[in-house]
Amino acid sequence: MLPPELTTHGARLGEARLRALMAADPGRAASLLMAHAGIELDCSKQRLDRASLVALVAHLEGLGFAARRDALLSGGIVNASEGRPALHMAYRHGARVEGSDAERLVDQTQAQTRAFAERVRAGDFRPGGKPVSRVINIGIGGSDLGPRLVADALTHHAEGGPELRFVASLDPSDLQHAVAGADPETLLFVIASKSFSTQETLMNGQAAREWLAGHVGEAQAGRHFAAASAARDKAVAFGIDPANVFDFPDWVGGRYSVWSAVGLSLETGLGPDVFAAFRDGARSMDEHFATAPLERNLPVVKALVDFWNRAVLGHPARCVAPYSARLALLPGYLQQLEMESLGKSITPGGEPASLPGGALVWGGSGTEVQHSFFQWLHQGSDVTPVDFIGIARHFTSDDPRERVLAANMVAQGAALLDGVQLPAGDDPALAAQRSMPGGRVSSVLLLEALTPATLGALLALHEHKVFVESVLYGINPFDQWGVELGKVLTKGILDGELSGYDASTRAMLARTGFVSD
Ligand code: F6P
């Protein structure tokens, strides 16, 4: 339930004019602007004031947040439905696990993946007798989205090394595209799968192996594979050399796994030092999350703002618009992180949650999306808060294109805020259609520059933000039971278990040849 105090603030601010809020309190902007680890968070265009922010912080504290955060960071069982901690921060030394088995495993795995990546990069790992020229990551969900985003964002930081490709879809063209133009003898496939039983990943792994066997022979094909998995035995049974199977413990959730051995393709393609800098940036955000006062704590304040918009002001979605082509995959990555974590409506006690759970997250790369769905943001009947992700260096770049990109981001925030009311003039109907309501809120996350460290900090900020939101919504952010049913039914259909389906589904199966009706 929302405490009455938040409901009262919501009623007071829900229709407030943003310009009026700014005029009423000149100190407001400063209280809604904060920075850490090369990232500035600006929430001054949100329909919030200092009193409501204080009330939100008090509400979070009242939910026992300090103890919940402590449990998270020290390896408590925060994922109750699966009886596990969530210790992905251990991979960036941002958790309090000194002397534990978790720390030993992290240190050991990191030494192993670094050594492997260095061998590959030095041309000393030669599965086909030649240096590896291309690494192809095969995975899906968290075993794909994080590595794919980081690879795309940081290719300009790679110091030589093999090129990186990704395969996630069961559409055969995905694998065909990934191997196109490559010398099979120079390929390394990394199968990233915590369970090593995900259907898409296993079928793509098998297809890759068969394709390779056709070129280098069955006996040689297995040598071109490495894996990151919690199911070592299954990876070995697949035919991967045990020395090339890197552990992915069950206390790392798939969508939180890019820091772990799942980052093997990144460590190999971008280089171990780039990957370490990425983790260091995340650790800096971990430390900030653990120690900064709540009202100046970036993940906490971002969570409070997103909760305010969703649960108090009733906006069911949030748009993420990175103004950097290198961050074009960020909306998809955040979609999994946030929606697989917060898309729930039952509490850990099994009761229906009294609050709605996390918002729908969607978006795309600015300025391209200005020329598509931004129309809906400006004049559609639904109000959707926007997160602009920008790069500060673009504002002073020597390249005019970067300055224009940055200026567009600022202009969009201002346009959403103020809108425009055109005078009726000779054609009031046209003036009305060309007017924009304004009053539409946005936040900005401004990275000093896009570096391995700021990207790491940006992702860690969102991970912790999701945790804070889970406390506010009263749900477990670390399980994902909702994705299981579809997997079970798919298997049943493929195994010929076709009874019990509704008429529409039966008709579809009949049309597509799975069953005769
Ligand atoms: O189906 C969802 C999911 O369980 C994600 O949480 C996970 O990232 C993905 O599948 C892949 O799972 P795995 O790494 O076990 O192949």
Short mmCIF file of C-alpha atoms and ligand atoms in Angstrom, two decimals:
data_model
loop_
_atom_site.label_atom_id
_atom_site.label_comp_id
_atom_site.label_asym_id
_atom_site.label_seq_id
_atom_site.Cartn_x
_atom_site.Cartn_y
_atom_site.Cartn_z
CA MET A 1 0.00 0.00 0.00
CA LEU A 2 1.09 3.56 -0.61
CA PRO A 3 1.43 5.50 2.62
CA PRO A 4 -1.14 8.36 2.80
CA GLU A 5 1.66 10.90 2.80
CA LEU A 6 2.81 9.83 -0.68
CA THR A 7 -0.76 9.81 -1.95
CA THR A 8 -1.19 13.36 -0.67
CA HIS A 9 2.00 14.53 -2.35
CA GLY A 10 0.90 12.77 -5.53
CA ALA A 11 -2.45 14.55 -5.50
CA ARG A 12 -0.69 17.88 -4.93
CA LEU A 13 1.93 17.38 -7.65
CA GLY A 14 0.14 15.18 -10.20
CA GLU A 15 -1.19 18.11 -12.19
CA ALA A 16 1.43 20.68 -11.13
CA ARG A 17 3.07 22.77 -13.83
CA LEU A 18 6.77 21.98 -14.05
CA ARG A 19 7.70 25.62 -14.63
CA ALA A 20 5.74 26.58 -11.51
CA LEU A 21 7.57 23.96 -9.44
CA MET A 22 10.89 25.33 -10.66
CA ALA A 23 9.93 28.91 -9.91
CA ALA A 24 8.65 28.03 -6.44
CA ASP A 25 11.97 26.63 -5.23
CA PRO A 26 15.23 27.80 -6.80
CA GLY A 27 17.13 25.13 -4.79
CA ARG A 28 15.00 22.40 -6.27
CA ALA A 29 17.18 21.73 -9.30
CA ALA A 30 20.25 21.19 -7.13
CA SER A 31 18.43 18.73 -4.90
CA LEU A 32 17.41 16.72 -7.96
CA LEU A 33 20.86 16.75 -9.59
CA MET A 34 23.68 14.47 -8.43
CA ALA A 35 26.77 12.79 -9.85
CA HIS A 36 29.06 9.86 -9.23
CA ALA A 37 31.55 7.76 -11.20
CA GLY A 38 31.39 10.01 -14.26
CA ILE A 39 27.58 9.94 -14.41
CA GLU A 40 25.29 12.87 -13.68
CA LEU A 41 21.67 12.17 -12.85
CA ASP A 42 19.32 15.08 -13.49
CA CYS A 43 15.75 14.59 -12.27
CA SER A 44 14.87 18.28 -12.23
CA LYS A 45 12.30 17.81 -15.00
CA GLN A 46 10.31 15.39 -12.85
CA ARG A 47 7.02 16.33 -11.20
CA LEU A 48 8.64 16.19 -7.77
CA ASP A 49 9.69 18.71 -5.17
CA ARG A 50 11.90 18.54 -2.14
CA ALA A 51 9.08 17.66 0.26
CA SER A 52 7.93 14.72 -1.87
CA LEU A 53 11.50 13.47 -2.25
CA VAL A 54 11.94 13.57 1.53
CA ALA A 55 8.70 11.62 1.91
CA LEU A 56 9.86 9.01 -0.62
CA VAL A 57 13.18 8.56 1.20
CA ALA A 58 11.34 8.23 4.53
CA HIS A 59 9.03 5.62 2.99
CA LEU A 60 12.00 3.60 1.74
CA GLU A 61 13.68 3.78 5.14
CA GLY A 62 10.42 2.70 6.76
CA LEU A 63 10.47 -0.46 4.65
CA GLY A 64 13.71 -1.50 6.32
CA PHE A 65 15.81 -0.61 3.30
CA ALA A 66 19.14 -0.38 5.16
CA ALA A 67 18.86 -3.98 6.36
CA ARG A 68 17.67 -5.18 2.95
CA ARG A 69 20.63 -3.53 1.21
CA ASP A 70 22.95 -4.97 3.81
CA ALA A 71 21.56 -8.46 3.16
CA LEU A 72 22.06 -8.01 -0.59
CA LEU A 73 25.65 -6.81 -0.30
CA SER A 74 26.71 -9.39 2.27
CA GLY A 75 25.34 -12.50 0.56
CA GLY A 76 22.03 -12.91 2.40
CA ILE A 77 19.30 -15.06 0.82
CA VAL A 78 17.61 -12.22 -1.05
CA ASN A 79 16.18 -14.55 -3.70
CA ALA A 80 13.85 -16.42 -1.36
CA SER A 81 11.88 -18.42 -3.95
CA GLU A 82 15.11 -20.05 -5.13
CA GLY A 83 16.88 -19.93 -1.75
CA ARG A 84 19.89 -18.02 -3.08
CA PRO A 85 21.90 -14.86 -2.57
CA ALA A 86 22.42 -12.50 -5.51
CA LEU A 87 26.13 -11.86 -5.53
CA HIS A 88 26.89 -10.57 -9.01
CA MET A 89 28.64 -7.60 -7.30
CA ALA A 90 31.29 -10.05 -6.07
CA TYR A 91 32.66 -10.10 -9.63
CA ARG A 92 33.56 -6.44 -9.31
CA HIS A 93 34.56 -6.75 -5.64
CA GLY A 94 31.55 -4.68 -4.69
CA ALA A 95 30.07 -7.20 -2.23
CA ARG A 96 31.08 -7.90 1.36
CA VAL A 97 32.21 -11.49 0.88
CA GLU A 98 35.86 -11.37 2.01
CA GLY A 99 37.21 -14.82 2.80
CA SER A 100 34.09 -16.64 1.55
CA ASP A 101 33.77 -19.45 -0.99
CA ALA A 102 32.12 -16.92 -3.28
CA GLU A 103 35.19 -14.72 -3.22
CA ARG A 104 37.49 -17.68 -3.84
CA LEU A 105 35.40 -18.78 -6.81
CA VAL A 106 35.37 -15.26 -8.25
CA ASP A 107 39.14 -14.90 -7.91
CA GLN A 108 39.76 -18.30 -9.43
CA THR A 109 37.38 -17.79 -12.35
CA GLN A 110 38.72 -14.33 -13.08
CA ALA A 111 42.29 -15.64 -13.16
CA GLN A 112 41.17 -18.43 -15.52
CA THR A 113 39.19 -16.26 -17.92
CA ARG A 114 41.94 -13.63 -18.04
CA ALA A 115 44.57 -16.27 -18.82
CA PHE A 116 42.34 -17.79 -21.50
CA ALA A 117 41.59 -14.38 -23.05
CA GLU A 118 45.27 -13.49 -23.08
CA ARG A 119 46.15 -16.78 -24.80
CA VAL A 120 43.51 -16.19 -27.46
CA ARG A 121 44.57 -12.59 -28.00
CA ALA A 122 48.25 -13.51 -28.18
CA GLY A 123 47.45 -16.09 -30.88
CA ASP A 124 48.59 -18.93 -28.58
CA PHE A 125 45.22 -20.65 -28.40
CA ARG A 126 44.90 -22.26 -31.83
CA PRO A 127 42.03 -24.71 -31.96
CA GLY A 128 42.36 -25.02 -35.72
CA GLY A 129 46.12 -24.49 -35.92
CA LYS A 130 45.69 -20.75 -36.59
CA PRO A 131 45.10 -17.75 -34.29
CA VAL A 132 41.47 -17.04 -33.47
CA SER A 133 40.11 -14.19 -35.61
CA ARG A 134 36.47 -14.21 -34.54
CA VAL A 135 34.70 -15.08 -31.28
CA ILE A 136 31.02 -15.97 -31.56
CA ASN A 137 28.97 -15.83 -28.36
CA ILE A 138 26.01 -18.19 -28.38
CA GLY A 139 23.47 -17.43 -25.66
CA ILE A 140 20.12 -15.80 -25.02
CA GLY A 141 18.57 -13.45 -22.46
CA GLY A 142 21.17 -12.44 -19.91
CA SER A 143 23.72 -14.67 -21.60
CA ASP A 144 23.43 -12.50 -24.71
CA LEU A 145 22.05 -9.02 -24.02
CA GLY A 146 24.77 -7.82 -21.63
CA PRO A 147 27.76 -9.05 -23.66
CA ARG A 148 26.16 -7.82 -26.90
CA LEU A 149 25.51 -4.34 -25.47
CA VAL A 150 29.01 -4.00 -24.01
CA ALA A 151 30.66 -5.23 -27.19
CA ASP A 152 28.70 -2.73 -29.26
CA ALA A 153 29.37 0.12 -26.85
CA LEU A 154 33.08 -0.43 -26.34
CA THR A 155 34.50 -1.68 -29.66
CA HIS A 156 36.36 1.63 -29.95
CA HIS A 157 38.24 0.71 -26.75
CA ALA A 158 39.35 -2.73 -27.97
CA GLU A 159 43.08 -3.01 -28.35
CA GLY A 160 43.24 -5.40 -31.29
CA GLY A 161 42.00 -8.92 -30.69
CA PRO A 162 39.42 -11.08 -32.45
CA GLU A 163 36.16 -9.56 -33.66
CA LEU A 164 32.98 -10.35 -31.76
CA ARG A 165 29.70 -11.73 -33.06
CA PHE A 166 26.55 -12.90 -31.28
CA VAL A 167 23.96 -15.57 -31.97
CA ALA A 168 20.71 -15.73 -30.00
CA SER A 169 17.87 -16.48 -32.40
CA LEU A 170 16.81 -19.90 -33.62
CA ASP A 171 16.32 -18.39 -37.04
CA PRO A 172 19.17 -20.16 -38.90
CA SER A 173 20.11 -16.87 -40.55
CA ASP A 174 21.44 -15.63 -37.20
CA LEU A 175 24.19 -18.24 -37.12
CA GLN A 176 24.76 -17.96 -40.88
CA HIS A 177 25.31 -14.24 -40.48
CA ALA A 178 27.72 -14.73 -37.56
CA VAL A 179 29.98 -17.14 -39.46
CA ALA A 180 29.72 -15.43 -42.84
CA GLY A 181 33.08 -14.66 -44.39
CA ALA A 182 35.08 -16.32 -41.61
CA ASP A 183 37.78 -18.93 -41.97
CA PRO A 184 36.28 -21.83 -39.93
CA GLU A 185 39.72 -22.75 -38.64
CA THR A 186 39.98 -19.38 -36.89
CA LEU A 187 36.63 -19.44 -35.08
CA LEU A 188 36.01 -19.71 -31.36
CA PHE A 189 32.45 -20.28 -30.14
CA VAL A 190 31.63 -19.36 -26.55
CA ILE A 191 28.46 -21.01 -25.29
CA ALA A 192 27.12 -18.82 -22.48
CA SER A 193 24.38 -20.60 -20.58
CA LYS A 194 23.92 -20.80 -16.84
CA SER A 195 21.69 -23.86 -17.13
CA PHE A 196 23.26 -25.31 -20.27
CA SER A 197 19.76 -26.47 -21.04
CA THR A 198 18.21 -23.45 -22.74
CA GLN A 199 16.67 -24.78 -25.93
CA GLU A 200 17.69 -21.93 -28.24
CA THR A 201 21.28 -21.93 -27.02
CA LEU A 202 21.71 -25.70 -27.18
CA MET A 203 20.24 -25.93 -30.68
CA ASN A 204 22.41 -23.09 -31.92
CA GLY A 205 25.45 -24.64 -30.25
CA GLN A 206 24.70 -27.96 -31.94
CA ALA A 207 24.15 -26.26 -35.29
CA ALA A 208 27.45 -24.38 -34.93
CA ARG A 209 29.21 -27.59 -34.13
CA GLU A 210 27.73 -29.41 -37.12
CA TRP A 211 28.60 -26.51 -39.42
CA LEU A 212 32.15 -26.50 -38.10
CA ALA A 213 32.47 -30.29 -38.34
CA GLY A 214 31.57 -29.96 -42.00
CA HIS A 215 34.65 -27.75 -42.46
CA VAL A 216 37.25 -28.95 -39.97
CA GLY A 217 36.04 -32.49 -39.27
CA GLU A 218 34.10 -33.96 -36.36
CA ALA A 219 37.22 -34.76 -34.34
CA GLN A 220 38.43 -31.16 -34.43
CA ALA A 221 35.14 -29.29 -34.04
CA GLY A 222 34.86 -29.50 -30.22
CA ARG A 223 38.21 -27.76 -29.82
CA HIS A 224 36.68 -24.55 -31.15
CA PHE A 225 34.30 -24.25 -28.18
CA ALA A 226 34.48 -22.73 -24.70
CA ALA A 227 31.63 -22.25 -22.25
CA ALA A 228 30.45 -20.22 -19.27
CA SER A 229 28.02 -22.36 -17.32
CA ALA A 230 26.77 -23.44 -13.91
CA ALA A 231 26.27 -26.92 -15.39
CA ARG A 232 29.89 -27.93 -16.05
CA ASP A 233 28.96 -31.58 -16.58
CA LYS A 234 26.52 -30.72 -19.36
CA ALA A 235 29.06 -28.47 -21.09
CA VAL A 236 31.63 -31.25 -20.93
CA ALA A 237 29.07 -33.76 -22.20
CA PHE A 238 28.52 -31.41 -25.16
CA GLY A 239 32.17 -32.07 -26.00
CA ILE A 240 33.89 -28.98 -24.61
CA ASP A 241 37.33 -29.42 -23.07
CA PRO A 242 36.82 -29.12 -19.25
CA ALA A 243 39.74 -26.65 -19.17
CA ASN A 244 37.68 -24.32 -21.35
CA VAL A 245 34.52 -24.44 -19.24
CA PHE A 246 34.34 -21.46 -16.87
CA ASP A 247 32.10 -21.51 -13.83
CA PHE A 248 28.95 -19.44 -13.60
CA PRO A 249 27.60 -20.00 -10.06
CA ASP A 250 23.89 -20.23 -9.34
CA TRP A 251 24.06 -17.10 -7.17
CA VAL A 252 24.54 -14.97 -10.27
CA GLY A 253 21.25 -14.32 -12.07
CA GLY A 254 21.31 -14.47 -15.87
CA ARG A 255 20.43 -10.79 -16.31
CA TYR A 256 23.16 -9.84 -13.81
CA SER A 257 25.82 -12.08 -15.32
CA VAL A 258 27.80 -9.91 -17.73
CA TRP A 259 30.44 -9.34 -15.03
CA SER A 260 31.06 -13.06 -14.59
CA ALA A 261 32.49 -15.69 -16.94
CA VAL A 262 29.60 -14.78 -19.24
CA GLY A 263 31.82 -11.85 -20.16
CA LEU A 264 34.40 -14.27 -21.62
CA SER A 265 33.72 -13.18 -25.19
CA LEU A 266 34.15 -9.54 -24.09
CA GLU A 267 37.34 -10.24 -22.19
CA THR A 268 38.67 -12.00 -25.28
CA GLY A 269 37.49 -9.52 -27.88
CA LEU A 270 37.96 -6.22 -26.01
CA GLY A 271 40.85 -7.30 -23.81
CA PRO A 272 41.12 -8.20 -20.10
CA ASP A 273 42.12 -4.67 -19.10
CA VAL A 274 39.10 -3.11 -20.80
CA PHE A 275 36.89 -5.69 -19.12
CA ALA A 276 38.53 -4.98 -15.75
CA ALA A 277 37.94 -1.24 -16.19
CA PHE A 278 34.28 -1.98 -16.95
CA ARG A 279 34.02 -3.91 -13.69
CA ASP A 280 35.89 -1.18 -11.78
CA GLY A 281 33.32 1.38 -12.89
CA ALA A 282 30.58 -0.86 -11.56
CA ARG A 283 32.43 -1.29 -8.27
CA SER A 284 32.57 2.45 -7.83
CA MET A 285 28.77 2.53 -8.18
CA ASP A 286 28.49 -0.38 -5.71
CA GLU A 287 30.45 1.61 -3.14
CA HIS A 288 28.35 4.68 -3.74
CA PHE A 289 25.14 2.64 -3.44
CA ALA A 290 26.35 1.15 -0.17
CA THR A 291 27.47 4.38 1.49
CA ALA A 292 26.04 7.58 -0.04
CA PRO A 293 23.18 9.29 1.82
CA LEU A 294 19.91 8.07 0.33
CA GLU A 295 18.83 11.50 -0.94
CA ARG A 296 22.15 11.83 -2.87
CA ASN A 297 22.45 8.18 -3.87
CA LEU A 298 22.03 7.80 -7.64
CA PRO A 299 20.50 4.30 -7.77
CA VAL A 300 18.22 5.13 -4.85
CA VAL A 301 17.02 8.46 -6.22
CA LYS A 302 16.52 7.03 -9.71
CA ALA A 303 14.48 4.19 -8.19
CA LEU A 304 12.40 6.63 -6.15
CA VAL A 305 11.70 8.74 -9.24
CA ASP A 306 10.71 5.71 -11.33
CA PHE A 307 8.55 4.39 -8.46
CA TRP A 308 6.94 7.81 -8.06
CA ASN A 309 6.02 7.93 -11.73
CA ARG A 310 4.74 4.37 -11.81
CA ALA A 311 3.07 3.79 -8.44
CA VAL A 312 2.09 7.30 -7.35
CA LEU A 313 1.43 9.22 -10.58
CA GLY A 314 0.28 6.12 -12.45
CA HIS A 315 2.46 6.13 -15.59
CA PRO A 316 2.76 2.47 -16.63
CA ALA A 317 5.75 2.82 -18.98
CA ARG A 318 9.13 4.49 -19.27
CA CYS A 319 10.98 5.30 -22.47
CA VAL A 320 14.79 5.02 -22.60
CA ALA A 321 16.43 7.08 -25.34
CA PRO A 322 20.23 6.91 -25.56
CA TYR A 323 21.72 9.72 -27.66
CA SER A 324 24.68 7.60 -28.67
CA ALA A 325 24.66 4.98 -31.42
CA ARG A 326 27.04 2.94 -29.28
CA LEU A 327 24.30 2.63 -26.66
CA ALA A 328 21.56 1.70 -29.12
CA LEU A 329 21.18 -1.71 -27.45
CA LEU A 330 20.70 -0.22 -23.98
CA PRO A 331 16.87 -0.17 -24.10
CA GLY A 332 16.78 -3.91 -24.90
CA TYR A 333 19.25 -4.67 -22.13
CA LEU A 334 17.24 -2.64 -19.60
CA GLN A 335 14.05 -4.28 -20.77
CA GLN A 336 15.31 -7.62 -19.52
CA LEU A 337 16.96 -6.24 -16.39
CA GLU A 338 13.89 -4.30 -15.30
CA MET A 339 10.96 -6.27 -16.67
CA GLU A 340 12.25 -9.76 -15.84
CA SER A 341 13.07 -8.46 -12.35
CA LEU A 342 10.04 -6.28 -11.59
CA GLY A 343 7.31 -7.71 -13.82
CA LYS A 344 5.62 -9.44 -10.89
CA SER A 345 2.45 -9.09 -8.90
CA ILE A 346 2.87 -11.60 -6.07
CA THR A 347 4.87 -10.94 -2.89
CA PRO A 348 7.44 -13.40 -1.50
CA GLY A 349 4.75 -14.29 1.03
CA GLY A 350 2.47 -15.46 -1.80
CA GLU A 351 0.01 -12.58 -1.45
CA PRO A 352 -1.12 -10.37 -4.34
CA ALA A 353 1.13 -7.29 -4.30
CA SER A 354 -0.74 -4.12 -3.42
CA LEU A 355 1.34 -2.03 -5.84
CA PRO A 356 1.66 -2.52 -9.60
CA GLY A 357 5.32 -3.68 -10.01
CA GLY A 358 7.85 -2.18 -12.40
CA ALA A 359 7.00 -0.18 -15.50
CA LEU A 360 7.12 -1.35 -19.08
CA VAL A 361 10.49 -0.24 -20.48
CA TRP A 362 10.98 0.53 -24.15
CA GLY A 363 12.92 2.93 -26.28
CA GLY A 364 15.46 3.39 -29.01
CA SER A 365 18.41 5.38 -30.20
CA GLY A 366 18.09 9.16 -30.51
CA THR A 367 17.92 11.00 -32.82
CA GLU A 368 16.46 8.20 -34.98
CA VAL A 369 13.49 7.68 -32.67
CA GLN A 370 12.65 11.39 -32.84
CA HIS A 371 11.66 10.61 -36.40
CA SER A 372 9.42 7.72 -35.38
CA PHE A 373 7.73 7.24 -32.02
CA PHE A 374 8.56 10.59 -30.42
CA GLN A 375 5.41 11.90 -32.06
CA TRP A 376 3.48 9.66 -29.63
CA LEU A 377 5.50 11.00 -26.69
CA HIS A 378 4.76 14.60 -27.60
CA GLN A 379 1.12 14.42 -28.63
CA GLY A 380 -0.23 10.98 -27.74
CA SER A 381 -2.90 10.74 -25.08
CA ASP A 382 -0.68 8.72 -22.71
CA VAL A 383 2.08 10.40 -20.76
CA THR A 384 5.31 8.39 -20.65
CA PRO A 385 8.34 9.58 -18.69
CA VAL A 386 11.53 9.56 -20.74
CA ASP A 387 15.11 8.81 -19.72
CA PHE A 388 17.60 10.60 -21.94
CA ILE A 389 21.07 9.04 -21.88
CA GLY A 390 23.68 11.47 -23.16
CA ILE A 391 27.42 11.91 -23.46
CA ALA A 392 28.74 15.18 -21.98
CA ARG A 393 31.75 15.29 -24.30
CA HIS A 394 29.46 15.55 -27.29
CA PHE A 395 28.46 19.08 -26.24
CA THR A 396 31.99 20.40 -26.79
CA SER A 397 33.06 18.01 -29.53
CA ASP A 398 35.03 19.21 -32.55
CA ASP A 399 32.69 17.12 -34.64
CA PRO A 400 29.54 19.17 -35.36
CA ARG A 401 27.47 16.00 -35.66
CA GLU A 402 28.08 15.19 -32.00
CA ARG A 403 27.14 18.71 -30.93
CA VAL A 404 23.92 18.48 -32.94
CA LEU A 405 23.17 15.09 -31.41
CA ALA A 406 23.60 16.52 -27.92
CA ALA A 407 21.56 19.63 -28.70
CA ASN A 408 18.73 17.42 -29.96
CA MET A 409 18.62 15.60 -26.65
CA VAL A 410 18.32 18.84 -24.69
CA ALA A 411 15.71 20.20 -27.08
CA GLN A 412 13.55 17.10 -26.70
CA GLY A 413 13.52 17.38 -22.91
CA ALA A 414 12.53 21.04 -23.16
CA ALA A 415 9.85 20.33 -25.76
CA LEU A 416 8.30 17.61 -23.62
CA LEU A 417 8.34 19.95 -20.63
CA ASP A 418 6.92 23.10 -22.17
CA GLY A 419 5.09 21.92 -25.24
CA VAL A 420 3.71 24.79 -27.29
CA GLN A 421 0.35 26.51 -27.47
CA LEU A 422 -0.11 28.15 -30.87
CA PRO A 423 -2.51 31.08 -31.17
CA ALA A 424 -5.77 30.16 -32.89
CA GLY A 425 -5.24 32.73 -35.68
CA ASP A 426 -7.07 32.17 -38.97
CA ASP A 427 -7.11 28.42 -38.66
CA PRO A 428 -7.83 27.35 -35.07
CA ALA A 429 -8.17 23.69 -36.07
CA LEU A 430 -4.67 23.62 -37.51
CA ALA A 431 -3.26 25.58 -34.55
CA ALA A 432 -4.80 23.08 -32.14
CA GLN A 433 -3.30 20.15 -34.06
CA ARG A 434 0.11 21.80 -34.12
CA SER A 435 0.06 22.60 -30.39
CA MET A 436 1.63 20.31 -27.83
CA PRO A 437 0.44 19.90 -24.26
CA GLY A 438 3.87 19.78 -22.60
CA GLY A 439 4.08 18.92 -18.91
CA ARG A 440 5.74 15.63 -19.84
CA VAL A 441 8.50 14.58 -17.48
CA SER A 442 11.99 13.30 -18.21
CA SER A 443 15.32 12.47 -16.54
CA VAL A 444 18.83 12.72 -17.93
CA LEU A 445 21.72 10.36 -17.29
CA LEU A 446 24.76 12.17 -18.62
CA LEU A 447 28.01 10.21 -18.98
CA GLU A 448 31.17 12.35 -18.98
CA ALA A 449 32.37 10.12 -21.81
CA LEU A 450 31.49 6.62 -22.93
CA THR A 451 34.30 4.57 -21.37
CA PRO A 452 34.48 1.04 -19.96
CA ALA A 453 34.22 2.55 -16.46
CA THR A 454 31.23 4.80 -17.08
CA LEU A 455 29.40 2.00 -18.89
CA GLY A 456 30.06 -0.32 -15.95
CA ALA A 457 28.79 2.34 -13.55
CA LEU A 458 25.69 2.94 -15.68
CA LEU A 459 24.73 -0.74 -15.69
CA ALA A 460 25.43 -1.14 -11.95
CA LEU A 461 23.33 1.95 -11.27
CA HIS A 462 20.39 0.28 -13.00
CA GLU A 463 20.96 -3.05 -11.25
CA HIS A 464 20.82 -1.35 -7.85
CA LYS A 465 17.92 0.83 -8.93
CA VAL A 466 15.97 -2.34 -9.70
CA PHE A 467 16.79 -3.73 -6.26
CA VAL A 468 15.55 -0.54 -4.56
CA GLU A 469 12.35 -0.67 -6.61
CA SER A 470 11.81 -4.30 -5.59
CA VAL A 471 11.87 -3.18 -1.95
CA LEU A 472 9.34 -0.44 -2.73
CA TYR A 473 7.04 -2.84 -4.62
CA GLY A 474 7.50 -5.70 -2.15
CA ILE A 475 8.54 -8.30 -4.74
CA ASN A 476 11.53 -10.61 -5.35
CA PRO A 477 13.57 -9.17 -8.25
CA PHE A 478 15.84 -12.19 -8.64
CA ASP A 479 13.54 -14.95 -9.89
CA GLN A 480 11.63 -15.23 -13.20
CA TRP A 481 8.99 -17.91 -12.89
CA GLY A 482 6.88 -16.20 -15.51
CA VAL A 483 9.15 -17.28 -18.34
CA GLU A 484 8.93 -20.97 -17.49
CA LEU A 485 5.40 -21.90 -18.60
CA GLY A 486 6.01 -21.09 -22.27
CA LYS A 487 9.16 -23.23 -22.26
CA VAL A 488 7.24 -26.18 -20.84
CA LEU A 489 4.43 -25.85 -23.37
CA THR A 490 6.86 -25.56 -26.29
CA LYS A 491 8.51 -28.78 -25.21
CA GLY A 492 5.09 -30.43 -24.90
CA ILE A 493 4.09 -29.35 -28.40
CA LEU A 494 7.33 -30.67 -29.83
CA ASP A 495 6.85 -33.93 -27.92
CA GLY A 496 3.37 -34.29 -29.36
CA GLU A 497 1.44 -33.42 -26.19
CA LEU A 498 -1.32 -31.53 -27.92
CA SER A 499 -4.42 -32.19 -25.88
CA GLY A 500 -5.99 -29.65 -23.58
CA TYR A 501 -5.40 -26.64 -25.82
CA ASP A 502 -8.10 -24.07 -26.57
CA ALA A 503 -9.81 -24.04 -29.97
CA SER A 504 -7.71 -21.17 -31.35
CA THR A 505 -4.41 -22.82 -30.43
CA ARG A 506 -5.57 -26.19 -31.78
CA ALA A 507 -6.53 -24.53 -35.04
CA MET A 508 -3.11 -22.90 -35.29
CA LEU A 509 -1.38 -26.21 -34.64
CA ALA A 510 -3.55 -27.87 -37.29
CA ARG A 511 -2.83 -25.11 -39.85
CA THR A 512 0.89 -25.37 -39.23
CA GLY A 513 0.91 -29.13 -39.48
CA PHE A 514 1.66 -30.01 -35.85
CA VAL A 515 -1.67 -31.80 -35.44
CA SER A 516 -4.62 -32.78 -37.63
CA ASP A 517 -7.89 -31.39 -36.27
O1 F6P B 1 14.23 -17.53 -20.03
C1 F6P B 1 14.79 -16.50 -19.30
C2 F6P B 1 16.14 -16.85 -18.82
O2 F6P B 1 16.01 -17.73 -17.76
C3 F6P B 1 16.94 -15.62 -18.42
O3 F6P B 1 16.75 -15.23 -17.13
C4 F6P B 1 18.33 -16.07 -18.73
O4 F6P B 1 19.19 -14.96 -18.84
C5 F6P B 1 18.12 -16.79 -20.02
O5 F6P B 1 16.91 -17.49 -19.83
C6 F6P B 1 19.21 -17.72 -20.46
O6 F6P B 1 19.41 -18.78 -19.55
P1 F6P B 1 20.72 -19.64 -19.58
O7 F6P B 1 21.87 -18.74 -19.28
O8 F6P B 1 20.51 -20.68 -18.53
O9 F6P B 1 20.85 -20.24 -20.94
#
